[in-house]
Short mmCIF file of C-alpha atoms and ligand atoms in Angstrom, two decimals:
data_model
loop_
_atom_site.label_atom_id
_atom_site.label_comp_id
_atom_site.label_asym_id
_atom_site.label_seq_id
_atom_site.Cartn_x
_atom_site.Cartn_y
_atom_site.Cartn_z
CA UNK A 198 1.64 12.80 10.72
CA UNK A 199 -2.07 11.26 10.01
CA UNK A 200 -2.23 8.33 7.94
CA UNK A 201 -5.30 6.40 6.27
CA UNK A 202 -3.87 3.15 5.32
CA UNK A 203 -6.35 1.17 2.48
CA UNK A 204 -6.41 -2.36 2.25
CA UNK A 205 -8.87 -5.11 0.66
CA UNK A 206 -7.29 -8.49 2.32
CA UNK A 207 -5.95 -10.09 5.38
CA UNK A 208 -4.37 -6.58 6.99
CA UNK A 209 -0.97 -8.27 7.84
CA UNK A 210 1.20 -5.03 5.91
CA UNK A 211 -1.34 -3.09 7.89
CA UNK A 212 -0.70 -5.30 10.84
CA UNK A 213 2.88 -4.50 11.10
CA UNK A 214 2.53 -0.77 10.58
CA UNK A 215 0.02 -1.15 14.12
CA UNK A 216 2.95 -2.84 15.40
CA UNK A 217 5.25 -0.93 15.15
CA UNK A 218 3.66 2.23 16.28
CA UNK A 219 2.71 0.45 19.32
CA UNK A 220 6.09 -0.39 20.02
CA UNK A 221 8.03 2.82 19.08
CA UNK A 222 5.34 5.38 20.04
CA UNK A 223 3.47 7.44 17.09
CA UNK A 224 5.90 10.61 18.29
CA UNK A 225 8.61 8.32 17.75
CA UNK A 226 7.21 6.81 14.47
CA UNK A 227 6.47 10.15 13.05
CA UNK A 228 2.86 8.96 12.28
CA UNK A 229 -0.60 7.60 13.59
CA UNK A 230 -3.17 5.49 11.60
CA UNK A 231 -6.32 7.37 12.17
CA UNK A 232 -8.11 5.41 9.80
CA UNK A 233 -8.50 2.24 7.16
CA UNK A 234 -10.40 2.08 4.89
CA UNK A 235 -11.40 -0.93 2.05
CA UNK A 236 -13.39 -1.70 -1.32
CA UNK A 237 -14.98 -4.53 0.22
CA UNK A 238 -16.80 -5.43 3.59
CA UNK A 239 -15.76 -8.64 5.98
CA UNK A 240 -12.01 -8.70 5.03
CA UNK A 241 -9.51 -9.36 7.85
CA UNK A 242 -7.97 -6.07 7.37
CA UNK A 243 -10.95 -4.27 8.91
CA UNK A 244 -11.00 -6.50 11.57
CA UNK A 245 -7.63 -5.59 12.29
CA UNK A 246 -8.37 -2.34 12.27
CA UNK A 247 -11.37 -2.62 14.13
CA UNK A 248 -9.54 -4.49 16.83
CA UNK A 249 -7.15 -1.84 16.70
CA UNK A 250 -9.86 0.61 17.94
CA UNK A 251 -9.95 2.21 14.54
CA UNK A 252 -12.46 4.35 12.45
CA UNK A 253 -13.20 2.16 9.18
CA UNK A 254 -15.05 2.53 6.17
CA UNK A 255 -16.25 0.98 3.00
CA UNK A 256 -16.34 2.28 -0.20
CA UNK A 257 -17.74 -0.73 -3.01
CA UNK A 258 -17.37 0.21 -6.56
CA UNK A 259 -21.05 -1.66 -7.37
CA UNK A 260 -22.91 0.57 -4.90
CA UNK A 261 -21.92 3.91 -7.30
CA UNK A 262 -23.01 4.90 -10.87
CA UNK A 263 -19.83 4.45 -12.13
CA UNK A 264 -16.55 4.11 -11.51
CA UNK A 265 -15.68 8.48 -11.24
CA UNK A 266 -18.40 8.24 -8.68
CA UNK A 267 -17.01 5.73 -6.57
CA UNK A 268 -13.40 7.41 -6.91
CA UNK A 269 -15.30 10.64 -5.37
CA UNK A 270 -16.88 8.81 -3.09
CA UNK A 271 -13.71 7.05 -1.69
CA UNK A 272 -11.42 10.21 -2.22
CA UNK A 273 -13.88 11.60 0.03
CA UNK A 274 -14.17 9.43 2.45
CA UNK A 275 -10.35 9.40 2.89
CA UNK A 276 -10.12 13.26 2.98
CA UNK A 277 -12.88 13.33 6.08
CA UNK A 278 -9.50 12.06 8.29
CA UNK A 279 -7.69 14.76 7.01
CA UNK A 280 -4.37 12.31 6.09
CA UNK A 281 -0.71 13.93 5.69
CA UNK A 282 -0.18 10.13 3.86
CA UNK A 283 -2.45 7.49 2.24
CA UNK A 284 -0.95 3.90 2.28
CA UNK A 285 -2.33 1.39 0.18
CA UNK A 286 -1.26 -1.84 1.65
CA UNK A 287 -2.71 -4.52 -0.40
CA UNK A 288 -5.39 -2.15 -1.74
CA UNK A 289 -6.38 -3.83 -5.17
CA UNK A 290 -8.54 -0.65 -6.88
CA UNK A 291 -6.89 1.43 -8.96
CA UNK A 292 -7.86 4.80 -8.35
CA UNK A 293 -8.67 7.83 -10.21
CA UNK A 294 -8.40 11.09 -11.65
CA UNK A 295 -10.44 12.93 -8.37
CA UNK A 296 -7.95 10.95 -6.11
CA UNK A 297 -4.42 11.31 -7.13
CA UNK A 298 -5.64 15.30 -7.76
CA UNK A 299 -6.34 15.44 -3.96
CA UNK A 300 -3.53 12.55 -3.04
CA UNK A 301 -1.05 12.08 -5.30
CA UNK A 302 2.44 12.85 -3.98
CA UNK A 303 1.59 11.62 -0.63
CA UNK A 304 -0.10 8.32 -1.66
CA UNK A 305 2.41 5.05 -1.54
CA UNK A 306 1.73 1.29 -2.52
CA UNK A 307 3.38 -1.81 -1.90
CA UNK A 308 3.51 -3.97 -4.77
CA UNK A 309 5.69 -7.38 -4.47
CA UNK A 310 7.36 -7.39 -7.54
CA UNK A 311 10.46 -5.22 -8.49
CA UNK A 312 8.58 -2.49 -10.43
CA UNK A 313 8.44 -2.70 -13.21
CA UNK A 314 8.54 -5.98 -13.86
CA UNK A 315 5.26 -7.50 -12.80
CA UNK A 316 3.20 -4.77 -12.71
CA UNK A 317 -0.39 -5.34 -12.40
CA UNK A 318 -2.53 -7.86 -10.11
CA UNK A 319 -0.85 -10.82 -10.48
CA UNK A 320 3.01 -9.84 -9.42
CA UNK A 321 3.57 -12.93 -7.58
CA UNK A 322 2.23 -15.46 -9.87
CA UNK A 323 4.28 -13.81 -12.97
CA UNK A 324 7.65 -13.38 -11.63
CA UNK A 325 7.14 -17.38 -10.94
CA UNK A 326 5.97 -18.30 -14.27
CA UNK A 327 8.45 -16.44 -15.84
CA UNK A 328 11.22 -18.15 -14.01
CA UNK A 329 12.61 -15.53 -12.19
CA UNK A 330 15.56 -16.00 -10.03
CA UNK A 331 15.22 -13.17 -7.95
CA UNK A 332 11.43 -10.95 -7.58
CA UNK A 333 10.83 -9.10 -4.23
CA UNK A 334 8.50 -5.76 -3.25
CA UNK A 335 8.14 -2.06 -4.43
CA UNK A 336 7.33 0.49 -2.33
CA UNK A 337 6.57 3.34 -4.73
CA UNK A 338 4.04 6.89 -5.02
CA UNK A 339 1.09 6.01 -6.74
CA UNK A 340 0.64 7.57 -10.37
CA UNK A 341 -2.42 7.71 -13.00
CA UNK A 342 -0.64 4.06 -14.52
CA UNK A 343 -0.78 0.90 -12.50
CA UNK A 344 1.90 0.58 -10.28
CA UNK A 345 3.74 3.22 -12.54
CA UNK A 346 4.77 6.01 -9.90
CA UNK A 347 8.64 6.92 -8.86
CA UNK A 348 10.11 4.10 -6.77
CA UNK A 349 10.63 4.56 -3.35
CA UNK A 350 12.83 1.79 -2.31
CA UNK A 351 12.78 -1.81 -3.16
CA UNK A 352 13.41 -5.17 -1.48
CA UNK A 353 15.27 -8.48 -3.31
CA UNK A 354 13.87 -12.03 -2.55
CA UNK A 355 15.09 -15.06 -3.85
CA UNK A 356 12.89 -17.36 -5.90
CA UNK A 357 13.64 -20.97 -4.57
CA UNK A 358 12.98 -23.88 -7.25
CA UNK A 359 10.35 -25.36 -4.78
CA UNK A 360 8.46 -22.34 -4.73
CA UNK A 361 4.60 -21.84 -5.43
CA UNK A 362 2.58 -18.42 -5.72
CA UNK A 363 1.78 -18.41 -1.94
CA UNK A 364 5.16 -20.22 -0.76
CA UNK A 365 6.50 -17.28 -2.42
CA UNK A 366 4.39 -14.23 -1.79
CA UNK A 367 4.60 -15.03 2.07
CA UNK A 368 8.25 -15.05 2.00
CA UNK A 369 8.18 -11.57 -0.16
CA UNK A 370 5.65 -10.16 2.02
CA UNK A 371 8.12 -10.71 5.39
CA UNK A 372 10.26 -8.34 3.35
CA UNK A 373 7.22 -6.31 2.25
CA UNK A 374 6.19 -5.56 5.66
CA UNK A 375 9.58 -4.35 6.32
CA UNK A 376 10.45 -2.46 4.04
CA UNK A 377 6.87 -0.43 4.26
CA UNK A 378 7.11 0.48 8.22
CA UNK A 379 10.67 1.63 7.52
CA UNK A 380 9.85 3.79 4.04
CA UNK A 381 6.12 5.63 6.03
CA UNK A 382 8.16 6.01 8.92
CA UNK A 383 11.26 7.61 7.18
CA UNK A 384 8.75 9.94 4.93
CA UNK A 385 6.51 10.62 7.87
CA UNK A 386 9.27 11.95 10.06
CA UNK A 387 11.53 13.36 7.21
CA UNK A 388 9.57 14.05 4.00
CA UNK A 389 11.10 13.46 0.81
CA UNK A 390 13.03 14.96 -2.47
CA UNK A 391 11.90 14.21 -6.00
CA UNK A 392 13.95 14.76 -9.09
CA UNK A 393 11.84 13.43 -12.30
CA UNK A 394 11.87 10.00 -11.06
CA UNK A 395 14.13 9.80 -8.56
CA UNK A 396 12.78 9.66 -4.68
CA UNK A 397 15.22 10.42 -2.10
CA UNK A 398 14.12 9.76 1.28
CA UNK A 399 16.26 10.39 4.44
C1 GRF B 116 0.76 -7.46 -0.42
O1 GRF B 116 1.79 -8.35 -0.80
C2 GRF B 116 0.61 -6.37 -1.46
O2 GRF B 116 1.83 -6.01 -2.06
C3 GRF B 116 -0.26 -7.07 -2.47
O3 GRF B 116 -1.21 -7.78 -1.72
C4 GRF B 116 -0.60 -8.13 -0.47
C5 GRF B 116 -1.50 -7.61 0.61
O4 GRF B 116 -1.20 -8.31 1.76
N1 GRF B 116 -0.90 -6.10 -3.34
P1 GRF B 116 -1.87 -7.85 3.16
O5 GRF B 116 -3.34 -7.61 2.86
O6 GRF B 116 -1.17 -6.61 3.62
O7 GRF B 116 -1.63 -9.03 4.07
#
């Protein structure tokens, strides 16, 4: 299977998906990253990427009309790799209604927060303020809502008392990182059932 994996940060849930390909084998893995692709230039994540050997590309929301034109313009982009599976690891656009009609039902994001509590851009931060005792990561299909698609599977993390927003997030994102190779591996190889909500993936 051909994946385009989106980011627009460091890289490091793209990072591990590299990883583990190279280690298993992308026949093993059930999948290849044949490109990555970003909202914003100079980000580690490209870099990875580029170190990786990979095709990249940029698609910024300021250099389009408007914001259907830029969801054209990165829909595609993404359909010139021809993807079985579009990852959005860390990918902070929301896309829209020319995307998800060419996408949806084979697009995932990882969000850390257990969706749907935390929804949004700031999952991290308000699990913490809210005095959570437990948050974690959502690996989910991506829907016309924000972070509103059918859960894939989910990851618990404790929230310790010393905690900050990054103390935090890195400790989430170890399970983040996880959780993601295992889920685009597992769909990748096996597909997946839908009933309403419910994802079953084997
Ligand atoms: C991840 O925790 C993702 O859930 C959130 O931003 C982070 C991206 O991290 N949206 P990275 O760019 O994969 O390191």
């Amino acid at each position: 299977k051909r994946l385009v994996v989106l980011v627009s940060g460091s890289g490091t849930n793209l990072q591990a998906l590299l990883d583990e390909i190279t280690a298993v084998g992308a026949q093993a893995y059930g999948a290849e990253i044949v490109a990555v692709g970003a909202d914003r230039e100079g980000i580690e994540g490209l870099a990875r990427a580029e170190r990786a050997g990979l095709p990249t590309f940029v698609r910024r929301v300021k250099d389009y009309e408007g914001r259907e034109e830029w969801d054209a313009a990165l829909a595609e982009a993404v359909a010139a790799h021809e993807p079985d599976l579009v990852v959005s690891a860390g990918f902070m656009k929301i896309v829209g209604k020319e995307f998800l009609a060419r996408f949806g039902g084979r697009f995932v994001n990882t969000h850390p927060a257990l969706l749907p509590s935390f929804a949004g851009a700031h999952g991290v931060r308000d699990a913490l303020a809210y005095g959570a005792k437990v948050t974690g990561c959502t690996v989910h299909f991506v829907d016309d809502g924000v972070d509103t698609g059918p859960i894939i599977a989910q990851g618990v993390v404790e929230v310790r008392d010393e905690d900050d927003e990054s103390a935090l997030h890195e400790r989430i994102k170890e399970v983040e990182r996880r959780l993601l190779v295992e889920v685009v591996g597992r769909i990748a190889r096996n597909g997946y059932r839908i009933e309403g909500r419910k994802v079953v993936i084997q």
